[in-house]
């Protein structure tokens, strides 16, 4: 018996312990509701999902990507090689132990990077506690095992090998102990989460951003207690590695509202356990006091529960956390599920949301305004009703922004552009109900379903080729969420259509240099629908000097206008649009181009040193008008 | 303690779709603040609008079926007599259709109960209802009324709960025939709303243009005194004098 074979045996023993712990962890997910999971496809897809989809996210932080590749790769390779040392023909093979030594050396470098990131000062986004001890255990296991391997290669049989064995055993045992409720849980839960992900489409190239319809026939609507979550959602919460990328991306957190996506997921991961481990990361800003009791059948949301209601109502559903999460956790789904119970069972919605929800239900319009008044913005412009034409090429979906003066200007510009480009367009007019976006994000699935079915019935009566809208929220709902209710449409955002018309030459644009400009991506266009190129192509056709904010494209920051946040109105220390406007100003831009009525309203509400807020349609119309010589017939 | 909320055949003022009346929902919220035992009562042909109240926190709705156009009063009075609630709450004014806004008053008369209109807050102690009544310009008046009593709810009452489909599903409707009470064709005339001219104080005949303008634009308030930078003693004395003049405070001691 030498140190090397002893290490092999220790690793086998640790693997058995690991399996026992893993079973214990997995049994806790059993409290969740059943979910249909394609296990064979999921398990087979783990390597691809890990190496492609997860890596795509992790690699945005190259240091973390290298760190993880070295530590995890070295850990698996080194341990596997060491166990191979038990196979008789390989036992005592120097080549084998040389390979193992290389693997553990690589792992040690990774472990060192884990430590380097946390010592001497730990970044605010990273958690402390067991996470802070993790590099010590990693270095212990890797370093000890390296000594053993070196000892086996160089045939020292000295005390160094035995010392290494002791250190490696202690480190390895410490790591296994961190499996159930510590940092190492992410490895096991994370791998299974990739296999049993509730949205497998995410890995197949789909955007998979549509909310999943709630079962309105269920005895209890939404999620009240952890046991109401499907088991693979509980698994997803356990996959969290507390890297804090979501926390950095979250606009509500930045604004000092009581939401921290990382803490939320940790609360949810603790919610179905009787004694969850202490959380050692940054808290909810202005954290409200809660009782902090957990258990599979205990309520999750409430001052007497685990998560304060203000936390779930602070979310703008911008999906920045989901976009940043290397563990593919679906934060927004969880928040909407929690909201659904609050709204549909308890009627416990923020005061400001009561009126929009009631009006959505009884007037089919969240502002309670007459549906026929939606077209008032277009006074004097030709705005044919599809009811009179019967069919058209492009059906213009106006959305609730049409009632606002600001977005009315955008829509007037858009209608004028359609007219000039000779598009055969029409509107639903008084037959257009609200698309239901606000009701759905506020958790009122019943009202959303009523609105969706009514709109789908209306749209079914007319013939049109595609739906055009200047509201990314409506676009997302019509394009991605109505299919679940039987409405399948080709929906195009005005940025894409205008880009198409400019490319075809149907809109002649004149370069209208107007100083420096930056484009603010709407969440529901960029992150939810992946459309970040068309608006930029369109802006570049205008001959403007376009600069990018640090956060742009799919990693853009929310304006604060989504998810019903403006009506829920949970107070923060700052306002989200102020933060975003400051980012726009930091680029030196004179103008910030928007493509969404919410963004326009939120950013225009900023006071002080601001950039001018112009919608793409307004900018394009200015360029088209500049292209027409003075006095020439239009 | 048992409370009953009268529901009307409401319509949304803009969309015209069946919808609960706002003050009736606020009445439900007020009643639920007093007692768990809150039921709704509706007499009429179609309870579509009244049913929506189930989603706003009402657990039970009693529907007295009536033919179109019948007077709901006898059915309501009979249902109230049968249920024997301590408190009956109603909306404040007519909302839609042929509603008159008089039903609470007629009911109070028929039952012989006191009625407090326009309440914004309610508390009950030892069978006595303490109701805060909203008066114009934000003024409030407190009433103490022996139960049973009837109140109508003012829009300034606390906001109503939002609609929760889960509650609407779990609430149940008790359907029973009402008491037929055909009305003798008091034909109601429907006219579009016409804003009435604002009443303005008129100056005496033959007054100058400036005087007429002054009369039209100045509010005929009780006047008052403007004190600029007074000492606290002076200010306090002036306030006390004013309150005594209004009769809010008793005359100063030592004076008759």
PDB file of C-alpha atoms in Angstrom, chain B residues 140-233:
ATOM      1  CA  UNK B 140     -65.164  64.741   7.750  1.00  0.00           C
ATOM      2  CA  UNK B 141     -67.956  64.185  10.249  1.00  0.00           C
ATOM      3  CA  UNK B 142     -68.173  61.361  12.778  1.00  0.00           C
ATOM      4  CA  UNK B 143     -71.481  59.629  13.407  1.00  0.00           C
ATOM      5  CA  UNK B 144     -72.339  57.171  16.114  1.00  0.00           C
ATOM      6  CA  UNK B 145     -75.317  55.058  15.151  1.00  0.00           C
ATOM      7  CA  UNK B 146     -76.930  52.107  16.868  1.00  0.00           C
ATOM      8  CA  UNK B 147     -76.955  48.958  14.742  1.00  0.00           C
ATOM      9  CA  UNK B 148     -78.643  47.752  12.641  1.00  0.00           C
ATOM     10  CA  UNK B 149     -78.013  50.531  10.191  1.00  0.00           C
ATOM     11  CA  UNK B 150     -77.510  51.291   6.535  1.00  0.00           C
ATOM     12  CA  UNK B 151     -74.577  53.185   5.080  1.00  0.00           C
ATOM     13  CA  UNK B 152     -73.628  54.315   1.603  1.00  0.00           C
ATOM     14  CA  UNK B 153     -69.956  54.450   0.717  1.00  0.00           C
ATOM     15  CA  UNK B 154     -68.101  57.465  -0.647  1.00  0.00           C
ATOM     16  CA  UNK B 155     -65.363  57.111  -3.301  1.00  0.00           C
ATOM     17  CA  UNK B 156     -62.866  58.558  -0.802  1.00  0.00           C
ATOM     18  CA  UNK B 157     -63.104  55.320   1.217  1.00  0.00           C
ATOM     19  CA  UNK B 158     -60.045  53.054   1.153  1.00  0.00           C
ATOM     20  CA  UNK B 159     -59.369  51.483  -2.238  1.00  0.00           C
ATOM     21  CA  UNK B 160     -61.119  48.272  -3.121  1.00  0.00           C
ATOM     22  CA  UNK B 161     -59.315  44.983  -3.606  1.00  0.00           C
ATOM     23  CA  UNK B 162     -58.341  44.036  -7.129  1.00  0.00           C
ATOM     24  CA  UNK B 163     -60.011  41.175  -8.937  1.00  0.00           C
ATOM     25  CA  UNK B 164     -58.764  37.704  -8.033  1.00  0.00           C
ATOM     26  CA  UNK B 165     -60.083  34.891 -10.190  1.00  0.00           C
ATOM     27  CA  UNK B 166     -59.356  32.400  -7.415  1.00  0.00           C
ATOM     28  CA  UNK B 167     -61.773  34.213  -5.113  1.00  0.00           C
ATOM     29  CA  UNK B 168     -64.344  34.549  -7.885  1.00  0.00           C
ATOM     30  CA  UNK B 169     -64.246  30.790  -8.378  1.00  0.00           C
ATOM     31  CA  UNK B 170     -64.509  29.892  -4.724  1.00  0.00           C
ATOM     32  CA  UNK B 171     -67.330  32.360  -4.011  1.00  0.00           C
ATOM     33  CA  UNK B 172     -70.827  30.999  -4.476  1.00  0.00           C
ATOM     34  CA  UNK B 173     -74.114  32.426  -5.601  1.00  0.00           C
ATOM     35  CA  UNK B 174     -77.421  31.568  -3.957  1.00  0.00           C
ATOM     36  CA  UNK B 175     -80.163  31.958  -6.450  1.00  0.00           C
ATOM     37  CA  UNK B 176     -83.766  32.412  -5.258  1.00  0.00           C
ATOM     38  CA  UNK B 177     -86.862  33.918  -6.808  1.00  0.00           C
ATOM     39  CA  UNK B 178     -87.562  37.502  -5.793  1.00  0.00           C
ATOM     40  CA  UNK B 179     -90.864  39.189  -5.109  1.00  0.00           C
ATOM     41  CA  UNK B 180     -92.426  40.355  -8.352  1.00  0.00           C
ATOM     42  CA  UNK B 181     -93.120  44.060  -8.179  1.00  0.00           C
ATOM     43  CA  UNK B 182     -94.016  45.436 -11.583  1.00  0.00           C
ATOM     44  CA  UNK B 183     -93.581  49.175 -11.724  1.00  0.00           C
ATOM     45  CA  UNK B 184     -96.257  51.385 -13.164  1.00  0.00           C
ATOM     46  CA  UNK B 185     -94.339  52.475 -16.232  1.00  0.00           C
ATOM     47  CA  UNK B 186     -92.734  55.551 -14.728  1.00  0.00           C
ATOM     48  CA  UNK B 187     -91.078  56.217 -18.028  1.00  0.00           C
ATOM     49  CA  UNK B 188     -87.481  57.235 -17.645  1.00  0.00           C
ATOM     50  CA  UNK B 189     -86.151  59.631 -20.176  1.00  0.00           C
ATOM     51  CA  UNK B 190     -82.558  59.249 -21.263  1.00  0.00           C
ATOM     52  CA  UNK B 191     -80.676  62.344 -22.290  1.00  0.00           C
ATOM     53  CA  UNK B 192     -77.039  62.983 -22.955  1.00  0.00           C
ATOM     54  CA  UNK B 193     -75.254  64.596 -20.056  1.00  0.00           C
ATOM     55  CA  UNK B 194     -75.054  68.343 -20.306  1.00  0.00           C
ATOM     56  CA  UNK B 195     -72.735  70.172 -17.981  1.00  0.00           C
ATOM     57  CA  UNK B 196     -74.659  72.803 -16.118  1.00  0.00           C
ATOM     58  CA  UNK B 197     -73.366  76.356 -16.014  1.00  0.00           C
ATOM     59  CA  UNK B 198     -71.425  77.141 -12.901  1.00  0.00           C
ATOM     60  CA  UNK B 199     -73.283  79.323 -10.460  1.00  0.00           C
ATOM     61  CA  UNK B 200     -71.419  82.520  -9.871  1.00  0.00           C
ATOM     62  CA  UNK B 201     -72.179  85.277  -7.480  1.00  0.00           C
ATOM     63  CA  UNK B 202     -73.808  88.115  -9.322  1.00  0.00           C
ATOM     64  CA  UNK B 203     -73.147  91.718  -8.567  1.00  0.00           C
ATOM     65  CA  UNK B 204     -76.002  94.064  -7.934  1.00  0.00           C
ATOM     66  CA  UNK B 205     -77.744  95.328 -11.037  1.00  0.00           C
ATOM     67  CA  UNK B 206     -76.125  98.372 -12.479  1.00  0.00           C
ATOM     68  CA  UNK B 207     -72.747  97.652 -10.873  1.00  0.00           C
ATOM     69  CA  UNK B 208     -69.600  98.551 -12.756  1.00  0.00           C
ATOM     70  CA  UNK B 209     -67.751  96.074 -14.918  1.00  0.00           C
ATOM     71  CA  UNK B 210     -64.974  95.871 -12.336  1.00  0.00           C
ATOM     72  CA  UNK B 211     -67.465  95.029  -9.621  1.00  0.00           C
ATOM     73  CA  UNK B 212     -69.116  92.370 -11.745  1.00  0.00           C
ATOM     74  CA  UNK B 213     -65.720  90.829 -12.504  1.00  0.00           C
ATOM     75  CA  UNK B 214     -64.843  90.885  -8.828  1.00  0.00           C
ATOM     76  CA  UNK B 215     -68.118  89.218  -7.927  1.00  0.00           C
ATOM     77  CA  UNK B 216     -67.655  86.571 -10.604  1.00  0.00           C
ATOM     78  CA  UNK B 217     -64.072  85.675  -9.791  1.00  0.00           C
ATOM     79  CA  UNK B 218     -63.824  86.123  -6.037  1.00  0.00           C
ATOM     80  CA  UNK B 219     -65.123  83.331  -3.896  1.00  0.00           C
ATOM     81  CA  UNK B 220     -67.709  84.506  -1.434  1.00  0.00           C
ATOM     82  CA  UNK B 221     -65.914  82.953   1.501  1.00  0.00           C
ATOM     83  CA  UNK B 222     -66.221  83.971   5.093  1.00  0.00           C
ATOM     84  CA  UNK B 223     -63.170  86.152   4.697  1.00  0.00           C
ATOM     85  CA  UNK B 224     -60.471  85.968   7.305  1.00  0.00           C
ATOM     86  CA  UNK B 225     -57.362  87.660   8.503  1.00  0.00           C
ATOM     87  CA  UNK B 226     -53.904  87.463   7.079  1.00  0.00           C
ATOM     88  CA  UNK B 227     -51.219  87.793   9.739  1.00  0.00           C
ATOM     89  CA  UNK B 228     -47.696  88.245   8.524  1.00  0.00           C
ATOM     90  CA  UNK B 229     -44.995  86.939  10.809  1.00  0.00           C
ATOM     91  CA  UNK B 230     -47.025  87.063  14.033  1.00  0.00           C
ATOM     92  CA  UNK B 231     -45.593  86.077  17.400  1.00  0.00           C
ATOM     93  CA  UNK B 232     -46.703  82.613  18.484  1.00  0.00           C
ATOM     94  CA  UNK B 233     -48.887  84.141  21.220  1.00  0.00           C
TER      95      UNK B 233
END
